[in-house]
Short mmCIF file of C-alpha atoms in Angstrom, two decimals:
data_model
loop_
_atom_site.label_atom_id
_atom_site.label_comp_id
_atom_site.label_asym_id
_atom_site.label_seq_id
_atom_site.Cartn_x
_atom_site.Cartn_y
_atom_site.Cartn_z
CA UNK O 16 1.28 0.14 -7.69
CA UNK O 17 1.42 -2.83 -5.38
CA UNK O 18 -1.25 -5.47 -5.93
CA UNK O 19 -2.72 -7.31 -4.16
CA UNK O 20 -2.14 -6.07 -0.64
CA UNK O 21 -2.75 -7.47 2.79
CA UNK O 22 -6.12 -9.21 2.33
CA UNK O 23 -7.16 -11.36 -0.58
CA UNK O 24 -10.73 -12.24 -1.53
CA UNK O 25 -10.57 -15.71 -0.04
CA UNK O 26 -9.11 -14.52 3.24
CA UNK O 27 -11.48 -13.97 6.15
CA UNK O 28 -10.20 -11.37 8.55
CA UNK O 29 -9.88 -12.23 12.21
CA UNK O 30 -10.89 -9.79 14.93
CA UNK O 31 -7.75 -7.93 16.04
CA UNK O 32 -6.92 -9.05 19.60
CA UNK O 33 -6.43 -5.49 20.83
CA UNK O 34 -9.89 -4.35 19.70
CA UNK O 35 -12.98 -5.01 21.76
CA UNK O 36 -16.14 -4.38 19.80
CA UNK O 37 -18.71 -2.09 21.34
CA UNK O 38 -22.03 -3.73 22.17
CA UNK O 39 -25.61 -2.74 22.66
CA UNK O 40 -25.99 -1.59 26.26
CA UNK O 41 -29.39 -3.20 26.82
CA UNK O 42 -28.63 -6.64 25.39
CA UNK O 43 -24.81 -6.80 25.82
CA UNK O 44 -24.80 -8.40 22.40
CA UNK O 45 -23.34 -7.00 19.20
CA UNK O 46 -25.71 -5.14 16.92
CA UNK O 47 -24.53 -7.28 14.03
CA UNK O 48 -21.55 -9.26 12.81
CA UNK O 49 -19.56 -8.40 9.72
CA UNK O 50 -16.59 -9.53 7.67
CA UNK O 51 -14.32 -7.47 5.47
CA UNK O 52 -12.37 -7.96 2.25
CA UNK O 53 -9.79 -5.21 1.66
CA UNK O 54 -8.02 -4.97 -1.70
CA UNK O 55 -5.49 -2.64 -3.28
CA UNK O 56 -2.81 -0.41 -1.88
CA UNK O 57 -1.91 0.44 1.73
CA UNK O 58 -3.77 3.75 1.40
CA UNK O 59 -6.93 1.75 0.75
CA UNK O 60 -6.14 -0.45 3.74
CA UNK O 61 -6.06 2.61 5.99
CA UNK O 62 -9.54 3.51 4.70
CA UNK O 63 -10.67 -0.02 5.52
CA UNK O 64 -9.37 0.23 9.07
CA UNK O 65 -11.09 3.60 9.48
CA UNK O 66 -14.46 2.16 8.44
CA UNK O 67 -14.00 -0.83 10.74
CA UNK O 68 -13.17 1.47 13.64
CA UNK O 69 -16.45 3.31 13.16
CA UNK O 70 -18.44 0.09 12.86
CA UNK O 71 -16.82 -1.33 15.99
CA UNK O 72 -17.50 1.87 17.93
CA UNK O 73 -21.15 1.71 16.91
CA UNK O 74 -21.62 -1.79 18.26
CA UNK O 75 -20.95 -4.01 15.25
CA UNK O 76 -18.47 -6.86 15.60
CA UNK O 77 -16.00 -8.15 13.04
CA UNK O 78 -15.84 -11.95 12.76
CA UNK O 79 -13.24 -14.24 11.24
CA UNK O 80 -15.50 -15.94 8.70
CA UNK O 81 -17.57 -14.46 5.92
CA UNK O 82 -20.11 -17.24 6.34
CA UNK O 83 -20.55 -16.28 10.01
CA UNK O 84 -21.27 -12.65 9.18
CA UNK O 85 -24.51 -10.76 8.73
CA UNK O 86 -22.92 -8.45 6.18
CA UNK O 87 -19.62 -7.96 4.40
CA UNK O 88 -17.74 -4.81 3.43
CA UNK O 89 -15.71 -5.19 0.22
CA UNK O 90 -13.25 -2.29 -0.09
CA UNK O 91 -12.21 -2.34 -3.72
CA UNK O 92 -9.34 -1.23 -5.95
CA UNK O 93 -9.67 -0.02 -9.54
CA UNK O 94 -6.12 1.01 -10.40
CA UNK O 95 -5.43 -1.37 -13.30
CA UNK O 96 -7.18 -4.22 -15.10
CA UNK O 97 -5.94 -6.93 -12.74
CA UNK O 98 -7.07 -4.90 -9.73
CA UNK O 99 -10.55 -4.40 -11.16
CA UNK O 100 -10.80 -8.09 -12.01
CA UNK O 101 -9.79 -9.03 -8.48
CA UNK O 102 -12.33 -6.60 -7.02
CA UNK O 103 -15.10 -7.91 -9.27
CA UNK O 104 -14.25 -11.49 -8.33
CA UNK O 105 -14.47 -10.62 -4.64
CA UNK O 106 -17.82 -8.89 -5.10
CA UNK O 107 -19.22 -11.80 -7.11
CA UNK O 108 -18.04 -14.28 -4.48
CA UNK O 109 -19.83 -12.33 -1.76
CA UNK O 110 -23.00 -11.98 -3.85
CA UNK O 111 -23.00 -15.74 -4.38
CA UNK O 112 -22.94 -16.24 -0.62
CA UNK O 113 -25.81 -13.77 -0.29
CA UNK O 114 -27.88 -15.77 -2.81
CA UNK O 115 -27.18 -18.90 -0.78
CA UNK O 116 -28.55 -17.18 2.31
CA UNK O 117 -25.17 -17.05 4.06
CA UNK O 118 -24.99 -13.25 4.03
CA UNK O 119 -27.65 -10.63 4.56
CA UNK O 120 -25.99 -7.66 2.91
CA UNK O 121 -23.04 -6.83 0.64
CA UNK O 122 -21.62 -3.30 0.91
CA UNK O 123 -19.08 -2.26 -1.74
CA UNK O 124 -16.74 0.63 -1.00
CA UNK O 125 -13.55 2.23 -2.30
CA UNK O 126 -12.05 3.03 -5.68
CA UNK O 127 -14.08 0.69 -7.91
CA UNK O 128 -17.29 1.98 -6.35
CA UNK O 129 -16.07 5.55 -6.86
CA UNK O 130 -15.01 4.99 -10.46
CA UNK O 131 -18.00 3.02 -11.76
CA UNK O 132 -20.75 4.28 -9.46
CA UNK O 133 -24.14 3.67 -11.12
CA UNK O 134 -22.75 1.28 -13.71
CA UNK O 135 -21.54 -1.09 -11.01
CA UNK O 136 -24.96 -1.09 -9.36
CA UNK O 137 -26.72 -1.59 -12.70
CA UNK O 138 -24.47 -4.56 -13.55
CA UNK O 139 -24.82 -6.08 -10.09
CA UNK O 140 -28.16 -4.98 -8.64
CA UNK O 141 -27.82 -7.41 -5.73
CA UNK O 142 -25.23 -5.07 -4.17
CA UNK O 143 -27.02 -3.49 -1.22
CA UNK O 144 -24.97 -0.28 -0.97
CA UNK O 145 -22.15 1.56 -2.73
CA UNK O 146 -19.88 3.91 -0.78
CA UNK O 147 -17.32 6.04 -2.60
CA UNK O 148 -13.83 6.92 -1.43
CA UNK O 149 -14.87 10.07 0.41
CA UNK O 150 -18.06 8.57 1.80
CA UNK O 151 -16.18 6.16 4.04
CA UNK O 152 -17.14 8.01 7.26
CA UNK O 153 -20.81 7.36 6.48
CA UNK O 154 -20.37 3.60 6.67
CA UNK O 155 -22.26 3.32 9.96
CA UNK O 156 -25.34 5.17 8.70
CA UNK O 157 -25.28 3.04 5.56
CA UNK O 158 -25.28 -0.19 7.57
CA UNK O 159 -27.82 1.17 10.07
CA UNK O 160 -30.20 1.94 7.19
CA UNK O 161 -29.78 -1.57 5.80
CA UNK O 162 -30.57 -3.06 9.21
CA UNK O 163 -33.63 -0.81 9.44
CA UNK O 164 -34.85 -1.91 6.05
CA UNK O 165 -34.30 1.51 4.49
CA UNK O 166 -32.98 0.99 0.99
CA UNK O 167 -33.98 4.22 -0.75
CA UNK O 168 -30.45 5.63 -0.51
CA UNK O 169 -28.16 2.88 -1.77
CA UNK O 170 -25.22 5.06 -2.76
CA UNK O 171 -22.99 7.53 -0.89
CA UNK O 172 -20.65 9.57 -3.08
CA UNK O 173 -19.09 12.78 -1.84
CA UNK O 174 -16.56 15.23 -3.27
CA UNK O 175 -13.04 15.25 -1.87
CA UNK O 176 -13.04 16.79 1.59
CA UNK O 177 -11.70 20.31 2.03
CA UNK O 178 -9.62 19.05 4.95
CA UNK O 179 -8.09 15.56 5.07
CA UNK O 180 -10.16 12.91 6.80
CA UNK O 181 -8.75 11.79 10.12
CA UNK O 182 -7.47 8.22 10.36
CA UNK O 183 -7.37 8.16 14.16
CA UNK O 184 -10.46 5.93 14.63
CA UNK O 185 -9.02 2.68 13.31
CA UNK O 186 -9.48 -1.01 13.97
CA UNK O 187 -6.24 -2.66 12.89
CA UNK O 188 -6.30 -5.30 10.17
CA UNK O 189 -2.54 -5.63 9.96
CA UNK O 190 -0.67 -7.41 12.76
CA UNK O 191 -0.64 -5.09 15.74
CA UNK O 192 3.11 -4.42 15.54
CA UNK O 193 3.07 -2.57 12.20
CA UNK O 194 0.70 -0.08 10.61
CA UNK O 195 0.40 2.23 7.64
CA UNK O 196 0.35 5.98 8.27
CA UNK O 197 -1.33 7.99 5.51
CA UNK O 198 0.02 11.55 5.43
CA UNK O 199 -1.98 12.92 2.49
CA UNK O 200 -4.74 12.04 0.08
CA UNK O 201 -5.18 12.45 -3.66
CA UNK O 202 -2.62 13.44 -6.28
CA UNK O 203 -1.79 16.53 -8.37
CA UNK O 204 0.38 14.59 -10.83
CA UNK O 205 -1.06 14.22 -14.29
CA UNK O 206 0.72 11.02 -15.32
CA UNK O 207 -1.00 10.06 -18.56
CA UNK O 208 -1.53 6.41 -17.59
CA UNK O 209 -3.06 7.00 -14.16
CA UNK O 210 -6.70 7.41 -13.09
CA UNK O 211 -6.01 7.95 -9.39
CA UNK O 212 -6.70 11.72 -9.46
CA UNK O 213 -10.14 10.95 -10.92
CA UNK O 214 -10.87 8.54 -8.08
CA UNK O 215 -9.06 10.19 -5.18
CA UNK O 216 -9.13 13.85 -6.12
CA UNK O 217 -6.44 16.51 -5.86
CA UNK O 218 -3.57 16.26 -3.41
CA UNK O 219 -4.27 17.49 0.09
CA UNK O 220 -1.98 17.04 3.09
CA UNK O 221 -2.85 16.41 6.68
CA UNK O 222 -1.46 19.02 9.08
CA UNK O 223 1.82 17.96 10.66
CA UNK O 224 0.18 18.00 14.09
CA UNK O 225 -2.53 15.59 12.94
CA UNK O 226 -0.03 13.16 11.45
CA UNK O 227 2.08 13.20 14.61
CA UNK O 228 -0.98 12.61 16.78
CA UNK O 229 -2.01 9.61 14.66
CA UNK O 230 1.56 8.24 14.75
CA UNK O 231 1.71 8.57 18.54
CA UNK O 232 -1.61 6.75 18.86
CA UNK O 233 -0.20 3.92 16.78
CA UNK O 234 3.00 3.77 18.82
CA UNK O 235 1.07 3.78 22.09
CA UNK O 236 -1.09 0.88 20.83
CA UNK O 237 1.96 -1.33 20.32
CA UNK O 238 2.94 -0.54 16.73
CA UNK O 239 6.70 -0.92 16.31
CA UNK O 240 6.94 -0.13 12.58
CA UNK O 241 5.13 2.72 10.88
CA UNK O 242 5.00 2.67 7.08
CA UNK O 243 4.50 6.20 5.71
CA UNK O 244 2.26 6.21 2.63
CA UNK O 245 0.64 8.73 0.28
CA UNK O 246 0.01 8.99 -3.43
CA UNK O 247 3.01 11.34 -3.62
CA UNK O 248 5.01 11.42 -0.40
CA UNK O 249 7.65 13.97 -1.38
CA UNK O 250 4.91 16.47 -2.34
CA UNK O 251 3.66 16.47 1.26
CA UNK O 252 2.79 19.93 2.55
CA UNK O 253 2.86 21.79 -0.77
CA UNK O 254 -0.88 22.47 -0.74
CA UNK O 255 -1.05 23.37 2.95
CA UNK O 256 2.20 25.23 3.56
CA UNK O 257 3.14 26.46 0.10
CA UNK O 258 6.26 24.29 -0.02
CA UNK O 259 7.13 20.62 0.58
CA UNK O 260 7.37 19.92 4.31
CA UNK O 261 8.30 16.24 4.39
CA UNK O 262 11.63 17.02 6.05
CA UNK O 263 9.90 18.74 8.96
CA UNK O 264 7.34 15.95 9.26
CA UNK O 265 10.02 13.25 9.32
CA UNK O 266 11.99 15.16 11.93
CA UNK O 267 8.93 15.14 14.22
CA UNK O 268 8.10 11.49 13.50
CA UNK O 269 11.67 10.48 14.31
CA UNK O 270 11.18 11.84 17.85
CA UNK O 271 8.35 9.43 18.71
CA UNK O 272 10.04 7.09 21.17
CA UNK O 273 7.31 4.43 21.16
CA UNK O 274 8.07 3.57 17.50
CA UNK O 275 11.16 1.62 16.44
CA UNK O 276 11.08 1.73 12.63
CA UNK O 277 9.70 4.32 10.19
CA UNK O 278 9.58 3.21 6.53
CA UNK O 279 9.11 5.56 3.56
CA UNK O 280 7.02 4.59 0.54
CA UNK O 281 5.86 6.29 -2.70
CA UNK O 282 8.69 8.80 -3.13
CA UNK O 283 8.15 10.72 -6.35
CA UNK O 284 11.60 11.71 -7.69
CA UNK O 285 10.80 15.43 -7.58
CA UNK O 286 11.30 17.52 -4.42
CA UNK O 287 14.12 15.35 -3.07
CA UNK O 288 16.74 17.85 -1.93
CA UNK O 289 19.87 17.70 0.19
CA UNK O 290 18.04 18.72 3.36
CA UNK O 291 15.53 15.87 3.00
CA UNK O 292 18.30 13.35 2.29
CA UNK O 293 20.27 14.55 5.31
CA UNK O 294 17.18 14.21 7.51
CA UNK O 295 16.71 10.59 6.45
CA UNK O 296 20.42 9.80 6.71
CA UNK O 297 20.71 11.23 10.23
CA UNK O 298 17.47 9.86 11.63
CA UNK O 299 17.37 7.42 14.50
CA UNK O 300 14.18 5.57 13.55
CA UNK O 301 13.84 6.06 9.77
CA UNK O 302 15.10 2.85 8.20
CA UNK O 303 17.40 3.08 5.15
CA UNK O 304 14.70 2.03 2.72
CA UNK O 305 12.99 4.10 0.03
CA UNK O 306 10.25 3.06 -2.37
CA UNK O 307 10.43 5.31 -5.47
CA UNK O 308 8.14 4.24 -8.35
CA UNK O 309 9.93 5.49 -11.47
CA UNK O 310 7.88 3.71 -14.20
CA UNK O 311 10.51 4.01 -16.97
CA UNK O 312 13.96 5.33 -17.91
CA UNK O 313 13.67 6.31 -21.57
CA UNK O 314 13.25 10.06 -21.95
CA UNK O 315 10.70 9.61 -24.73
CA UNK O 316 8.61 7.29 -22.54
CA UNK O 317 8.93 9.54 -19.49
CA UNK O 318 7.71 12.46 -21.60
CA UNK O 319 4.73 10.49 -22.98
CA UNK O 320 3.92 9.44 -19.41
CA UNK O 321 4.16 13.10 -18.27
CA UNK O 322 6.51 12.12 -15.48
CA UNK O 323 8.35 15.50 -15.54
CA UNK O 324 11.75 13.88 -15.12
CA UNK O 325 14.51 12.37 -17.26
CA UNK O 326 16.80 9.39 -17.11
CA UNK O 327 19.70 11.68 -16.22
CA UNK O 328 17.81 13.21 -13.29
CA UNK O 329 16.64 9.81 -12.06
CA UNK O 330 20.19 8.47 -12.21
CA UNK O 331 21.49 11.46 -10.29
CA UNK O 332 18.85 11.05 -7.59
CA UNK O 333 19.52 7.33 -7.18
CA UNK O 334 23.28 7.92 -6.92
CA UNK O 335 22.85 10.80 -4.48
CA UNK O 336 20.54 8.78 -2.24
CA UNK O 337 22.90 5.82 -2.20
CA UNK O 338 25.96 8.03 -1.58
CA UNK O 339 24.38 9.89 1.33
CA UNK O 340 22.24 7.24 3.10
CA UNK O 341 24.27 4.38 4.51
CA UNK O 342 23.14 0.86 3.54
CA UNK O 343 20.19 2.22 1.56
CA UNK O 344 17.82 -0.33 0.03
CA UNK O 345 15.61 0.84 -2.84
CA UNK O 346 12.37 -0.43 -4.34
CA UNK O 347 10.85 0.77 -7.60
CA UNK O 348 8.23 -0.21 -10.16
CA UNK O 349 8.36 -0.07 -13.95
CA UNK O 350 5.85 -0.29 -16.80
CA UNK O 351 6.45 -2.17 -20.04
CA UNK O 352 4.37 -1.87 -23.19
CA UNK O 353 3.36 1.77 -22.76
CA UNK O 354 2.07 3.23 -26.06
CA UNK O 355 4.98 4.06 -28.33
CA UNK O 356 7.58 2.03 -26.44
CA UNK O 357 10.19 0.82 -28.92
CA UNK O 358 12.86 -1.80 -28.54
CA UNK O 359 15.38 1.02 -28.07
CA UNK O 360 13.24 2.50 -25.28
CA UNK O 361 13.07 -0.89 -23.62
CA UNK O 362 16.83 -1.38 -23.94
CA UNK O 363 17.30 1.95 -22.14
CA UNK O 364 15.08 0.66 -19.36
CA UNK O 365 17.13 -2.54 -19.09
CA UNK O 366 20.37 -0.55 -19.00
CA UNK O 367 19.03 1.76 -16.30
CA UNK O 368 17.89 -1.11 -14.07
CA UNK O 369 21.21 -2.90 -14.55
CA UNK O 370 23.06 0.30 -13.68
CA UNK O 371 20.89 1.18 -10.67
CA UNK O 372 20.87 -2.31 -9.08
CA UNK O 373 17.56 -1.84 -7.28
CA UNK O 374 17.27 -4.41 -4.51
CA UNK O 375 13.49 -4.69 -5.02
CA UNK O 376 11.63 -4.05 -8.26
CA UNK O 377 8.18 -4.82 -9.64
CA UNK O 378 7.03 -4.65 -13.27
CA UNK O 379 3.56 -4.07 -14.69
CA UNK O 380 2.47 -4.33 -18.28
CA UNK O 381 0.60 -1.26 -19.46
CA UNK O 382 -3.14 -1.37 -18.85
CA UNK O 383 -5.49 0.89 -20.81
CA UNK O 384 -7.37 3.09 -18.37
CA UNK O 385 -10.52 4.79 -19.60
CA UNK O 386 -10.60 8.58 -19.44
CA UNK O 387 -6.82 8.92 -19.20
CA UNK O 388 -4.67 10.68 -21.83
CA UNK O 389 -2.65 7.51 -22.48
CA UNK O 390 -5.80 5.70 -23.60
CA UNK O 391 -5.88 8.04 -26.62
CA UNK O 392 -2.21 7.70 -27.54
CA UNK O 393 -1.31 6.03 -30.86
CA UNK O 394 1.26 3.30 -31.42
CA UNK O 395 -0.17 0.71 -29.07
CA UNK O 396 2.24 -2.06 -28.13
CA UNK O 397 1.12 -5.64 -28.72
CA UNK O 398 0.23 -7.17 -25.31
CA UNK O 399 2.44 -10.17 -26.03
CA UNK O 400 5.38 -7.84 -26.63
CA UNK O 401 4.64 -6.04 -23.34
CA UNK O 402 4.59 -9.37 -21.50
CA UNK O 403 7.83 -10.49 -23.14
CA UNK O 404 9.51 -7.26 -22.10
CA UNK O 405 8.16 -7.58 -18.57
CA UNK O 406 9.52 -11.10 -18.29
CA UNK O 407 12.91 -10.04 -19.65
CA UNK O 408 13.14 -7.16 -17.20
CA UNK O 409 12.11 -9.40 -14.30
CA UNK O 410 14.75 -11.95 -15.32
CA UNK O 411 17.37 -9.21 -15.05
CA UNK O 412 15.96 -8.08 -11.71
CA UNK O 413 15.91 -11.64 -10.42
CA UNK O 414 19.63 -11.92 -11.02
CA UNK O 415 20.22 -8.62 -9.20
CA UNK O 416 18.00 -9.54 -6.26
CA UNK O 417 19.40 -13.05 -5.89
CA UNK O 418 23.00 -11.76 -5.94
CA UNK O 419 22.12 -9.19 -3.30
CA UNK O 420 20.50 -11.80 -1.07
CA UNK O 421 23.50 -14.11 -1.46
CA UNK O 422 25.76 -11.29 -0.29
CA UNK O 423 23.80 -11.06 2.96
CA UNK O 424 24.45 -14.67 4.00
CA UNK O 425 26.67 -14.82 7.08
CA UNK O 426 25.67 -11.37 8.30
CA UNK O 427 23.57 -10.45 11.32
CA UNK O 428 20.44 -8.32 10.85
CA UNK O 429 17.54 -7.24 13.05
CA UNK O 430 14.32 -9.00 12.05
CA UNK O 431 10.81 -7.87 12.93
CA UNK O 432 8.85 -11.07 13.58
CA UNK O 433 5.50 -10.89 11.78
CA UNK O 434 3.98 -14.35 12.32
CA UNK O 435 4.58 -18.00 13.11
CA UNK O 436 5.01 -20.19 10.03
CA UNK O 437 1.94 -22.48 9.91
CA UNK O 438 2.77 -26.14 10.37
CA UNK O 439 6.40 -25.50 11.33
CA UNK O 440 7.18 -25.62 15.03
CA UNK O 441 9.74 -23.01 16.03
CA UNK O 442 9.84 -21.28 12.62
CA UNK O 443 8.67 -17.71 12.12
CA UNK O 444 8.21 -15.22 9.27
CA UNK O 445 9.74 -11.78 9.53
CA UNK O 446 11.35 -8.86 7.76
CA UNK O 447 14.50 -6.81 8.18
CA UNK O 448 14.75 -3.07 7.57
CA UNK O 449 15.27 -4.01 3.91
CA UNK O 450 11.82 -5.53 3.35
CA UNK O 451 8.50 -3.67 3.30
CA UNK O 452 5.34 -5.55 4.30
CA UNK O 453 3.57 -7.56 1.61
CA UNK O 454 5.65 -6.46 -1.39
CA UNK O 455 9.21 -7.65 -0.68
CA UNK O 456 10.86 -10.91 0.31
CA UNK O 457 10.55 -12.69 3.65
CA UNK O 458 12.94 -13.88 6.32
CA UNK O 459 12.26 -17.38 7.67
CA UNK O 460 13.56 -17.38 11.23
CA UNK O 461 14.32 -20.55 13.19
CA UNK O 462 14.29 -20.48 16.97
CA UNK O 463 17.56 -21.96 18.19
CA UNK O 464 17.27 -21.54 21.96
CA UNK O 465 14.13 -22.51 23.87
CA UNK O 466 15.27 -20.37 26.76
CA UNK O 467 15.16 -17.34 24.48
CA UNK O 468 11.92 -17.82 22.56
CA UNK O 469 11.10 -15.89 19.41
CA UNK O 470 7.91 -13.85 19.78
CA UNK O 471 5.61 -12.18 17.26
CA UNK O 472 6.17 -8.43 17.21
CA UNK O 473 9.70 -8.79 18.54
CA UNK O 474 12.70 -7.23 16.80
CA UNK O 475 15.28 -9.99 17.01
CA UNK O 476 18.92 -10.13 15.97
CA UNK O 477 19.32 -13.03 13.54
CA UNK O 478 22.18 -14.57 11.58
CA UNK O 479 21.38 -14.95 7.87
CA UNK O 480 22.25 -18.57 7.12
CA UNK O 481 20.95 -19.16 3.60
CA UNK O 482 19.48 -17.47 0.56
CA UNK O 483 16.31 -18.90 -0.93
CA UNK O 484 15.71 -16.81 -4.06
CA UNK O 485 13.94 -13.66 -3.02
CA UNK O 486 13.73 -14.89 0.58
CA UNK O 487 16.29 -15.62 3.30
CA UNK O 488 16.65 -18.17 6.07
CA UNK O 489 17.93 -16.99 9.43
CA UNK O 490 18.68 -18.28 12.92
CA UNK O 491 17.62 -16.25 15.93
CA UNK O 492 20.54 -15.23 18.12
#
């Protein structure tokens, strides 16, 4: 439930330096130039990179300006209201450029396309093509048809694949030193507030061998940090092997010598056992960081959400993880204003967050999702009450996060350097093992020795010299 993610509608994506676009053999010129807008979660970003890889291999070239492109691919999100609004705004912006003659075609892909299908095309007939979640591998034929003037088939929607789609053919959109690794697709959870199973289908896991091959490809290409993502990471392997196999997968990933950091996201609280915890605790490359979206802590709310857990179980899991994994940092997300949430329920949530001391936490107000069980629940919470509760919870979390950051001042931590800070000579932006890309705080690193320059993609020991709210300032050693 992280929004937005790496690209925003106004951001034009530069061609990754490690990718050379294929060209037409006869003319040595690209078949066409395109731009991309990728919205939503990291799983969606992997889909974006897969589509770009296929376009690049077929002779199309990504450019760093929408206005310099022949066509644009808008990969959309439809998870909650704000995500749909952001996706619609991006589509409308691209259609406006098309009307001005600055773009030839607008191709809309991803979850919003999958969820709305014909309605989206009826509302915005200027869209040239719609490609659903599982039609992503047809992106080249869709664009080829547009270039050939064939517009009879403007939509590509396919059922969920029997076997997981490979993510090996990727053109990186993230900085080359980190990448997301998707280990499964879809979700078998029936959380009453969530429409993801309707958009992404049932859970299906990639074979361990396929995941390891993709991870090795990433490591060999220069990726230093792999971020493991799925709709439900701890459920990995259940469909394929008859039991969760995340422990075995992590053991194999930890052996890949070309990768420095492995980060774990989207841990559902079920299927976390002692063997899995011991694997994480004893790993060489798995960083002590776990993202576990819990959504609430009141038993009545957890039951109405169909989360199949309780506050007691969640508390036990959090304590066990912290006791067994040294220096563990945890991220979670919560929802306020879910139908039926009372002040007592909310107080339980506040107490749980105060007790758990999550280093990173995000809060969403409940969003009514059509065709989900929660949309039919009675006792709706006034939106203003949901916002007030969100703000109160975030005020508590701010105090926790700021205290934690203050406690880090004076220490030395390894920082992965993500980028140079624009307009600031000798200042860089990075993250430690405690910060996931795009959703957590940043480390502002100053270069202190010209003879030992700070470089993008480098993991550099840094002294934390100051706390700046959710962010930290550091000096490279």
